[in-house]
Coordinates of C-alpha atoms and ligand atoms in Angstrom, one line a residue:
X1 CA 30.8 -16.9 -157.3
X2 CA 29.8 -13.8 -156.0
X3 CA 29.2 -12.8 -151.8
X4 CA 26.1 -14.4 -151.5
X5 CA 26.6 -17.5 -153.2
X6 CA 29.9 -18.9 -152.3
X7 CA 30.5 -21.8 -149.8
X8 CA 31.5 -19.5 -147.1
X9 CA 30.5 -19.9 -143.6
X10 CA 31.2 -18.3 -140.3
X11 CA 30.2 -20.5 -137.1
X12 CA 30.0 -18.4 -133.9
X13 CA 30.4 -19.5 -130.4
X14 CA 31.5 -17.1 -128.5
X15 CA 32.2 -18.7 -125.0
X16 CA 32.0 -22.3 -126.2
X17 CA 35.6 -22.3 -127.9
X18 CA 36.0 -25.2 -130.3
X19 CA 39.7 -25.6 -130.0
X20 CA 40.1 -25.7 -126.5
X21 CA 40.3 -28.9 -124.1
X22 CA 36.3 -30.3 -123.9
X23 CA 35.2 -31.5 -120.5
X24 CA 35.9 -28.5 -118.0
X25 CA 35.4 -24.8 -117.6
X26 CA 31.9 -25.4 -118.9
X27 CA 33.1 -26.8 -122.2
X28 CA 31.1 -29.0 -123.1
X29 CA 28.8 -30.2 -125.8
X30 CA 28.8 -27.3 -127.7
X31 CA 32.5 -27.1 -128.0
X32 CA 32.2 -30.3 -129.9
X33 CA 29.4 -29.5 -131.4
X34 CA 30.7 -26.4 -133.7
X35 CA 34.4 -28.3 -134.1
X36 CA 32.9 -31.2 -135.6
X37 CA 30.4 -29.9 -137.8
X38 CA 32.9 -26.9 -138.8
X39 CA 35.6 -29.7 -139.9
X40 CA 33.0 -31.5 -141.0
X41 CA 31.3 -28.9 -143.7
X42 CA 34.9 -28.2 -144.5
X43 CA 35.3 -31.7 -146.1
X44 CA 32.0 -30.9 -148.3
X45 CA 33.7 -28.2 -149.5
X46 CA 32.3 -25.3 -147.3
X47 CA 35.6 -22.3 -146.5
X48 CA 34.9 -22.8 -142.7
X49 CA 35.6 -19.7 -139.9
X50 CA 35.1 -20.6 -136.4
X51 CA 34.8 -17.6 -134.1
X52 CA 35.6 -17.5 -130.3
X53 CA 36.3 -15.5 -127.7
X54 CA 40.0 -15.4 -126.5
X55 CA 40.5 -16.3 -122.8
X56 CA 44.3 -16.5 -122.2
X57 CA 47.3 -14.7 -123.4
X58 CA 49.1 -18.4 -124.1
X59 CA 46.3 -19.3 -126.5
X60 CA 46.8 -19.0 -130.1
X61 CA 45.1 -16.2 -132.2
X62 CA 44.4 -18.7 -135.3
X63 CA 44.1 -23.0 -134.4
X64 CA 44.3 -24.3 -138.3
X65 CA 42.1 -27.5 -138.3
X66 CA 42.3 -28.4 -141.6
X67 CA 42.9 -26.1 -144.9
X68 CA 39.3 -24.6 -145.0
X69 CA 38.8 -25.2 -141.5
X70 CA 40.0 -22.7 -139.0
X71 CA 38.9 -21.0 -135.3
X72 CA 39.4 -17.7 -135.0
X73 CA 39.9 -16.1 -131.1
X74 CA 38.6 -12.8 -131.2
X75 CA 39.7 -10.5 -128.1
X76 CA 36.8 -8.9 -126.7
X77 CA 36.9 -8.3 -123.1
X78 CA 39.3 -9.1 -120.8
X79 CA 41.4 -11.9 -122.0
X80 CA 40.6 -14.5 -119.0
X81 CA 37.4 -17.0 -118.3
X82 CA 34.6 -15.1 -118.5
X83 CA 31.2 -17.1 -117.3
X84 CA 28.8 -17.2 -120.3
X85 CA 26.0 -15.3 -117.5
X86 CA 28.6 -12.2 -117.6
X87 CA 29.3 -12.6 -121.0
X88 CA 26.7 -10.1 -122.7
X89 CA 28.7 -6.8 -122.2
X90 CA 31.2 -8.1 -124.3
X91 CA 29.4 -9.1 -127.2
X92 CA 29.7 -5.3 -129.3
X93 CA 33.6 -5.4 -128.8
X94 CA 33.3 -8.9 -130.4
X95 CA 31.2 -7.7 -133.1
X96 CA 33.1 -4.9 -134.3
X97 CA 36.7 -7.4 -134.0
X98 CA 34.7 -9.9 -136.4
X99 CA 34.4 -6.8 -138.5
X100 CA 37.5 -6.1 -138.3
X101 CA 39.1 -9.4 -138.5
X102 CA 37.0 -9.6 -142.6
X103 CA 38.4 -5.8 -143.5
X104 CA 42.0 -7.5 -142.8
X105 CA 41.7 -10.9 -144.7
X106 CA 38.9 -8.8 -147.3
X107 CA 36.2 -11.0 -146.5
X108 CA 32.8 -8.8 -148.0
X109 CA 30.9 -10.7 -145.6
X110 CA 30.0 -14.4 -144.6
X111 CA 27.0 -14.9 -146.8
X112 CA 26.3 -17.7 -143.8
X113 CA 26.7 -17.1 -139.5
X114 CA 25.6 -20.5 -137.8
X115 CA 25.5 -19.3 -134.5
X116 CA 25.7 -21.1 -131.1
X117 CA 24.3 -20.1 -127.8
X118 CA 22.0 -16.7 -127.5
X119 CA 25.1 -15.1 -126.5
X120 CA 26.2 -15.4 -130.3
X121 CA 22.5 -15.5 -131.4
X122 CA 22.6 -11.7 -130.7
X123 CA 26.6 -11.5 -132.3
X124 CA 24.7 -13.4 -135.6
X125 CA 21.9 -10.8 -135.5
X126 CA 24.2 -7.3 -136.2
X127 CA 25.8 -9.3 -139.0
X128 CA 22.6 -10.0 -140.3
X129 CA 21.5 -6.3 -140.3
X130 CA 24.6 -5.1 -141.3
X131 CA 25.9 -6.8 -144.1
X132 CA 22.6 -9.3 -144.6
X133 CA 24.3 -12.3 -143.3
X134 CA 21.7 -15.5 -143.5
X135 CA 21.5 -16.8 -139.7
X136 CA 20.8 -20.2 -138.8
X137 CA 20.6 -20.8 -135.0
X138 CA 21.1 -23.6 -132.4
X139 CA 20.4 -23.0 -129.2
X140 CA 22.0 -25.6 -127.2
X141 CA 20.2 -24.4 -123.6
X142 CA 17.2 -22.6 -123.4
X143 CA 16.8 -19.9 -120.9
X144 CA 12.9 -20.9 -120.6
X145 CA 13.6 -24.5 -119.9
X146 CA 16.9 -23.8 -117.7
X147 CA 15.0 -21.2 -115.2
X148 CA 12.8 -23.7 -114.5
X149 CA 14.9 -26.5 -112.8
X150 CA 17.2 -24.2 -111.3
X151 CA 17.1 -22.2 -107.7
X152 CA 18.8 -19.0 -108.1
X153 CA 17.6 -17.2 -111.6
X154 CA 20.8 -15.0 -112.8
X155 CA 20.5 -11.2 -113.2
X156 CA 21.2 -11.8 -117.0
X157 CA 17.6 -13.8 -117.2
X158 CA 15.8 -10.9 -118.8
X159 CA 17.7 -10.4 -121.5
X160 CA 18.4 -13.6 -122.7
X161 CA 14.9 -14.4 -122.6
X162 CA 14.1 -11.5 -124.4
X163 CA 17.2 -12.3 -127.1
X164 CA 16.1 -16.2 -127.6
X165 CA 12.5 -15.2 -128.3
X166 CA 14.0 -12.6 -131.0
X167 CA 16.6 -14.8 -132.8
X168 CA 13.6 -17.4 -133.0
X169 CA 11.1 -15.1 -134.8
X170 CA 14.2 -13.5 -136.9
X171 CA 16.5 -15.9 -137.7
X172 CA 16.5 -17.9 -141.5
X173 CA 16.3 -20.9 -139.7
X174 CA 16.5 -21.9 -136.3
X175 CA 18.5 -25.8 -135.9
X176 CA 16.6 -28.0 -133.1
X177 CA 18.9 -30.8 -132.2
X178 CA 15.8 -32.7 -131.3
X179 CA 12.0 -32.9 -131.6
X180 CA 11.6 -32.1 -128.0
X181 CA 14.0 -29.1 -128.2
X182 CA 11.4 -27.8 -131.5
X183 CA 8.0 -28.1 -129.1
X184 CA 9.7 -26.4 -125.9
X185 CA 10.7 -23.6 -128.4
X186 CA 7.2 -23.7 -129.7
X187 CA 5.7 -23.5 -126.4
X188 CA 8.0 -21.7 -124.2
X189 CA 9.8 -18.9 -126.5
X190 CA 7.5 -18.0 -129.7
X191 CA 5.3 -19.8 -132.1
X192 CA 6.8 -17.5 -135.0
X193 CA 9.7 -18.2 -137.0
X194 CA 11.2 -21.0 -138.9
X195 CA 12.5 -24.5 -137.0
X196 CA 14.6 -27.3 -139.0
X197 CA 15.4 -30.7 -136.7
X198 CA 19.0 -31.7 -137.1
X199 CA 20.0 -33.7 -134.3
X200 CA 23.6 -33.5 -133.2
X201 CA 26.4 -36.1 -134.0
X202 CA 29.4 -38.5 -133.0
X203 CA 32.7 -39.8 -134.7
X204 CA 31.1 -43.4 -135.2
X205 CA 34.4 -44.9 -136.4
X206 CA 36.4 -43.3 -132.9
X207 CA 33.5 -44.0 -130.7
X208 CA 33.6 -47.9 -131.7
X209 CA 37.0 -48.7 -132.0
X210 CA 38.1 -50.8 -129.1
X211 CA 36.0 -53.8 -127.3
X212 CA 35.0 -54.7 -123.6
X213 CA 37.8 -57.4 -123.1
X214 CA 40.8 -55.0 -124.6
X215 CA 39.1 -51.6 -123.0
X216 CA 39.1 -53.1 -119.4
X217 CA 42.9 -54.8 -119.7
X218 CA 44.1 -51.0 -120.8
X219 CA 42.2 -49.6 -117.8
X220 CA 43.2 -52.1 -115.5
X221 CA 39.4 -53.0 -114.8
X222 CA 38.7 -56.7 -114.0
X223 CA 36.9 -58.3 -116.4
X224 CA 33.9 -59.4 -113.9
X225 CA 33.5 -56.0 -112.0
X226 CA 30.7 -54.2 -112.7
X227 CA 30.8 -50.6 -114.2
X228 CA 29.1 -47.6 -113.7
X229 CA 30.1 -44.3 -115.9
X230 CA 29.7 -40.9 -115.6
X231 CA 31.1 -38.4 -118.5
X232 CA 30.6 -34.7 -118.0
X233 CA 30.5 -31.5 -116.8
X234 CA 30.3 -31.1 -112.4
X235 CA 27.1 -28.9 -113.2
X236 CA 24.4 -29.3 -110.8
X237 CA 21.7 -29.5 -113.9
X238 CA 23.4 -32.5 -114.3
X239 CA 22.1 -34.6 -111.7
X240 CA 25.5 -36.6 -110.9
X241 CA 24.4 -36.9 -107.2
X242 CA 20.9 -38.8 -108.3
X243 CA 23.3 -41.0 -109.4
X244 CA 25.6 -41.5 -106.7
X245 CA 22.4 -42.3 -104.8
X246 CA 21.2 -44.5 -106.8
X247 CA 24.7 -46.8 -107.0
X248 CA 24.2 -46.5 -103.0
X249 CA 21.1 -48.2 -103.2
X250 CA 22.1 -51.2 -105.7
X251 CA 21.3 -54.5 -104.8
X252 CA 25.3 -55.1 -105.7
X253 CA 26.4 -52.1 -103.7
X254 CA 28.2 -54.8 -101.2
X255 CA 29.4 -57.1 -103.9
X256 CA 32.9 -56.3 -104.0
X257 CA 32.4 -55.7 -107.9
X258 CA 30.8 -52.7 -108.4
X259 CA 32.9 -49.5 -109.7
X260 CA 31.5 -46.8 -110.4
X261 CA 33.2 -44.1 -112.6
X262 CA 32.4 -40.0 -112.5
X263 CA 34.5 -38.6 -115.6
X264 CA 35.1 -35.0 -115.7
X265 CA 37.3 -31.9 -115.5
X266 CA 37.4 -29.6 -113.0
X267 CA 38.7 -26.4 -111.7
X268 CA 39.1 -25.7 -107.8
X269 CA 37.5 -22.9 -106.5
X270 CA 35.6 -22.8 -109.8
X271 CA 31.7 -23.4 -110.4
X272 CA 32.9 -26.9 -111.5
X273 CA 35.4 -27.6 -109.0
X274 CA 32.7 -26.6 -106.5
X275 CA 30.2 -29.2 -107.0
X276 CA 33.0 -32.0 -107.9
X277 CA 33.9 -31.5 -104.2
X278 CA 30.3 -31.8 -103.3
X279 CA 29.6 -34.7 -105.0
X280 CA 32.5 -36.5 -103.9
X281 CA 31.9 -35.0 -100.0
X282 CA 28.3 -36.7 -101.3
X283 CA 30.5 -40.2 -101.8
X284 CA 32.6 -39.8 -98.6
X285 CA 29.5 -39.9 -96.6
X286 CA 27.5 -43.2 -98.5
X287 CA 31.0 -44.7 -97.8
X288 CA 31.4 -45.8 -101.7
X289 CA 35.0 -44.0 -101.4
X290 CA 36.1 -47.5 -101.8
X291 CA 34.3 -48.4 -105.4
X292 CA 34.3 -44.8 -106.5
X293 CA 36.7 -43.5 -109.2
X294 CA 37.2 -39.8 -110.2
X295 CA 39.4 -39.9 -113.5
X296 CA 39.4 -36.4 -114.1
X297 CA 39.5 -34.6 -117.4
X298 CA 39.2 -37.6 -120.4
X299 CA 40.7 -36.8 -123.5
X300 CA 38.7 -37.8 -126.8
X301 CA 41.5 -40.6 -127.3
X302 CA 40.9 -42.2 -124.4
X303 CA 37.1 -41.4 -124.0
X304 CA 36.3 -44.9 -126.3
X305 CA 38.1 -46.9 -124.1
X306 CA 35.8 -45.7 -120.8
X307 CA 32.8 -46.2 -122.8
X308 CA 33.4 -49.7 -123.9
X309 CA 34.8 -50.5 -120.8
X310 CA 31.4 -49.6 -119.1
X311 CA 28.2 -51.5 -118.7
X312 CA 26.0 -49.3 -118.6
X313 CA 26.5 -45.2 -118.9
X314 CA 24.5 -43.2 -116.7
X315 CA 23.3 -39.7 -118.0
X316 CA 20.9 -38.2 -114.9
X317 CA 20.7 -34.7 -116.0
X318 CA 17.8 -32.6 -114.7
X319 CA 17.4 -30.6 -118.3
X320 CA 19.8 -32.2 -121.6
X321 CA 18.8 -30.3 -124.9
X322 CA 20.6 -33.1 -127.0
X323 CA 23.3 -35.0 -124.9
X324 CA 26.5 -35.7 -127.1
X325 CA 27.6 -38.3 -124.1
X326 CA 24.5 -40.6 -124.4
X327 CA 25.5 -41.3 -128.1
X328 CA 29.0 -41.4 -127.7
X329 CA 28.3 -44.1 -125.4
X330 CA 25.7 -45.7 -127.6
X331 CA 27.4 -45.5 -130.5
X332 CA 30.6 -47.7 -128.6
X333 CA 28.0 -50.7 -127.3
X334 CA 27.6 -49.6 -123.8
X335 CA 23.7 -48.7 -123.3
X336 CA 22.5 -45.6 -121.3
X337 CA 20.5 -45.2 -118.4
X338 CA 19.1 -41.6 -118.7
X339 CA 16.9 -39.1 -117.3
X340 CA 13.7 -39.3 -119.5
X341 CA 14.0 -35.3 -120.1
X342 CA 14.9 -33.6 -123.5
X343 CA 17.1 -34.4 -125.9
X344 CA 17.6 -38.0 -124.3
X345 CA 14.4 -38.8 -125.3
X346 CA 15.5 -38.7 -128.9
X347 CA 18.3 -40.2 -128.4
X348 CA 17.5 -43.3 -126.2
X349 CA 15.0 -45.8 -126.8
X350 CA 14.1 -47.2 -123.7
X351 CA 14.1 -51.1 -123.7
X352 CA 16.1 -51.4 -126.6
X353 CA 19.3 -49.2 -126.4
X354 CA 19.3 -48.4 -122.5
X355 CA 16.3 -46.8 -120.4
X356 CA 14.5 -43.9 -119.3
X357 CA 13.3 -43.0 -116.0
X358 CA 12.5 -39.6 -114.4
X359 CA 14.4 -37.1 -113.8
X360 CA 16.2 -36.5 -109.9
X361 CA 14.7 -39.7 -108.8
X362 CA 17.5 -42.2 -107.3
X363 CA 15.2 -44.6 -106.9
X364 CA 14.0 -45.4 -110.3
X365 CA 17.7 -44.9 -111.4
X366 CA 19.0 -47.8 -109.1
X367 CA 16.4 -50.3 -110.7
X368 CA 17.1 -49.6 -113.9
X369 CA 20.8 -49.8 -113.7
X370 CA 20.1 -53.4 -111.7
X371 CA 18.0 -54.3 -114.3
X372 CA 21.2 -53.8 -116.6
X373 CA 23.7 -54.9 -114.5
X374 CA 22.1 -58.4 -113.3
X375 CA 21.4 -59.6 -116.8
X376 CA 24.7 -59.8 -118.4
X377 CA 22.7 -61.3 -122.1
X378 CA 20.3 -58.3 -121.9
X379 CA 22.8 -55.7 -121.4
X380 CA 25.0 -57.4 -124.7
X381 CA 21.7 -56.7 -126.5
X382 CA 21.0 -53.5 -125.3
X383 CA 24.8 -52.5 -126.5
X384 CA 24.5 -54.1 -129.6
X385 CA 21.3 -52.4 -130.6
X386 CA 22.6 -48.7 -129.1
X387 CA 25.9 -49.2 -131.5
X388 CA 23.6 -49.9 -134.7
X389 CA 21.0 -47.1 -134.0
X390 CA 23.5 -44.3 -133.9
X391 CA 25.6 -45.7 -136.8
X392 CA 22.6 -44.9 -138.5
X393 CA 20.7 -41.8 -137.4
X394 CA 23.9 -39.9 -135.6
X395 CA 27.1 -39.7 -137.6
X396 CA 28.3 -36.1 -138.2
X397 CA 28.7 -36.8 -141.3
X398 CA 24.8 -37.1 -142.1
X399 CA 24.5 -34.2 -139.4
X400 CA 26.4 -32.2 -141.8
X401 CA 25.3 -33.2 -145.0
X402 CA 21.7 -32.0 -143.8
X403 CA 22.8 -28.8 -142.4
X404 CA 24.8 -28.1 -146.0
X405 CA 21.6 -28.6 -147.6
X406 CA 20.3 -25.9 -145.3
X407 CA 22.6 -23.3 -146.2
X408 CA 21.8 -24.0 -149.5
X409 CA 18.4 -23.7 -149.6
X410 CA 18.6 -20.4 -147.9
X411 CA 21.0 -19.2 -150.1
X412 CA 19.4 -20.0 -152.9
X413 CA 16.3 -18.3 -151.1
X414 CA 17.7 -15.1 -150.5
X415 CA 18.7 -14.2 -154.4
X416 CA 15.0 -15.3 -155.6
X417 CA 13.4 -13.2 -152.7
X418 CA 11.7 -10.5 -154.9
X419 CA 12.1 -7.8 -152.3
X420 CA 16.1 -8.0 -152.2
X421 CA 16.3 -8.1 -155.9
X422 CA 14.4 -5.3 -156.5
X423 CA 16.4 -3.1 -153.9
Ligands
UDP1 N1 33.8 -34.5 -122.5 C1 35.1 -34.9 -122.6 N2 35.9 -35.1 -121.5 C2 35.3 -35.1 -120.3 C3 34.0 -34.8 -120.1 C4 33.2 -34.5 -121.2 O1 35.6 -34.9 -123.7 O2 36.1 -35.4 -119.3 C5 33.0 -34.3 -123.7 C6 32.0 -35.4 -124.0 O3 32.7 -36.5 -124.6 C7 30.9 -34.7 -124.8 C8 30.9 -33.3 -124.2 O4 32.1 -33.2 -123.5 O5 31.3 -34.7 -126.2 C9 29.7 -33.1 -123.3 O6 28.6 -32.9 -124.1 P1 27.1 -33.1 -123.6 O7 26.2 -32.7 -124.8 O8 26.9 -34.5 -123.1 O9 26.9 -32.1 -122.4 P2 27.1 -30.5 -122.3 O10 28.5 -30.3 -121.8 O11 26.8 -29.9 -123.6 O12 26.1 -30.1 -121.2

């Protein structure tokens, strides 16, 4: 096999590190994102490289996932949190570590960069003009959708904008994780360039394992309360306090039985940290201290046994490019009540695996999750139908499989291009 050809592939996230501990610090859905699908094209054979930027002195250099699977923590920049809005000045220093990182283990070059994030979108487009790299992109956020449910517009707007709409019009392929997330690229960044849909995954075996009954006897959850979850990120965009208004308003808000659930890491006197102490000063105020839990961080172990212990999962982002916690829900029989925005659209099919309702509006959300809650039968279907709809269209095994093919294809592109064989 020579440099081009061989199954060797360099994923680059540079602030979404898929090693670390998910649920905090904005990690997130991209975290899981590139660790899955890098283990994942590992098992089809593919010599995987994750690439991420190093944050702590404590953290390892090199996290060994499995043999052909590895993430790689470049130090560029200070070697502390960085927020991904002051992340840009650090992005050459990363580029010439990558560099240096292949002179030391004599990789030529990574005939494939996957890159996450515009942050690495611009990291993916130096390899590509200097050693030809092919670049396939997914976005995760988009700066022309974000900007627009947001109140403050960061300094770093300009540039990003100005980096997305290049890596779309450059880039061998672009990855949309949903339909919606293709049209919004089409109508907010560029109508140039090339756009695959591969929608994101979940572990359908983990997210599945445990039932109702044996979830809520491990929690300590009686088995007639009624059970409200949150998983995610304290981000504003996310719309956790719709929710909390919404439980407010449930006809069963004075039942004695409803629990409601906000799952999610946090750091104080961090972004995060910030707005979990708003949300539960939000709580404190309604007077649902009483029926309202705050877990914290949940590990991926125990993440299953929150899901199936729920009956219904809430997911009342303002803006949700894909949404990994809708179909991890889903895919363990617990149906989703989501904002009808993005991604979720994709993901949900409202009436028969959970519902849709707009975006920021408490009102709407409180019906629907009655609707749920007060027709025990309904909700059983709902579940059942969410578990068999993401078994089929959402495992990361088909999500890989498809984005393997890609590769391929461009590959196989690049060596018949007339133009680079003749140079
Ligand atoms: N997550 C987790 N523990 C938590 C909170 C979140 O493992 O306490 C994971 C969750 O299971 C999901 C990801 O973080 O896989 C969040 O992804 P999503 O796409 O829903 O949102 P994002 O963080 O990308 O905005």
């Amino acid at each position: 096999m020579n440099a081009n050809t061989e199954k060797r592939i360099a994923l680059i996230s540079v602030h979404g590190d898929p090693a670390i501990e998910i649920g905090k610090e904005e990690a997130g859905g991209q975290n899981v994102y590139v660790r899955e699908v890098g283990k994942a094209l590992a098992d089809l054979g593919w010599q995987v490289d994750m690439f991420s930027r190093r944050v702590s002195p404590e953290q390892e250099t090199i996290v060994q996932h499995s043999p052909s699977c590895r993430t790689i923590r470049l130090t560029a920049g200070p070697v502390e949190f960085v927020p991904r809005d002051q992340g840009f000045k650090h992005l050459t220093e990363f580029v010439q570590q990558l560099l240096q990182f292949q002179r030391e283990n004599h990789i030529i070059k990574y005939p494939v960069v996957h890159t996450n994030y515009w942050l690495s979108s611009w990291v993916g487009m130096q390899l590509k003009a200097l050693q030809g790299s092919k670049q396939v992109h997914t976005y995760h956020s988009l700066g022309a959708v974000k900007y627009k449910s947001v109140d403050t517009i960061p300094l770093i707007a300009t540039k990003r904008l100005a980096v997305e709409k290049q890596v779309l019009e450059t880039a061998d392929r672009i990855v949309a994780t949903s339909p919606q997330e293709q049209q919004h690229m089409r109508s907010l960044v560029s109508t140039k360039g090339y756009i695959d849909v591969i929608p994101c995954g979940t572990d359908i075996q983990q997210f599945g394992s445990i039932d109702r009954e044996t979830a809520r006897a491990e929690l300590g959850i009686a088995s007639d309360a009624k059970v409200i979850l949150y998983v995610g990120r304290f981000d504003p965009r996310k719309g956790i306090e719709t929710l909390v208004r919404a439980v407010n308003q449930s006809q069963l808000r004075n039942s004695g039985k409803l629990k409601l659930i906000i799952g999610g890491g946090s750091t104080p006197g961090a972004s995060d940290g910030r707005e979990r102490d708003r949300i539960a000063g939000i709580v404190q105020e309604l007077g649902m201290s009483e029926l309202t839990i705050f877990p914290g961080r949940l590990g991926q172990e125990i993440l299953p046994t929150y899901y199936a212990a729920a009956d219904v999962c809430v997911v009342p982002s303002h803006y949700e490019p894909f949404g990994l916690v809708a179909i991890e829900a889903m895919s363990c029989g617990t149906p989703v009540v989501a904002s009808d925005v993005g991604g979720l659209q994709f993901t949900v099919v409202t009436e028969k695996t959970g519902l849709l309702v707009p975006p920021k509006d408490a009102d709407a959300f409180s019906v629907a999750i009655d609707r749920i809650l007060l027709n025990s039968a309904w909700r059983d279907e709902l579940g059942e139908a969410a578990r068999k709809h993401i078994a089929s269209k959402f495992s990361w095994g088909g999500v890989a499989d498809k984005l393997s093919q890609l590769y391929t294809q461009i590959l196989n592109t690049s060596i018949l291009e007339p133009m680079l064989v003749g140079k």
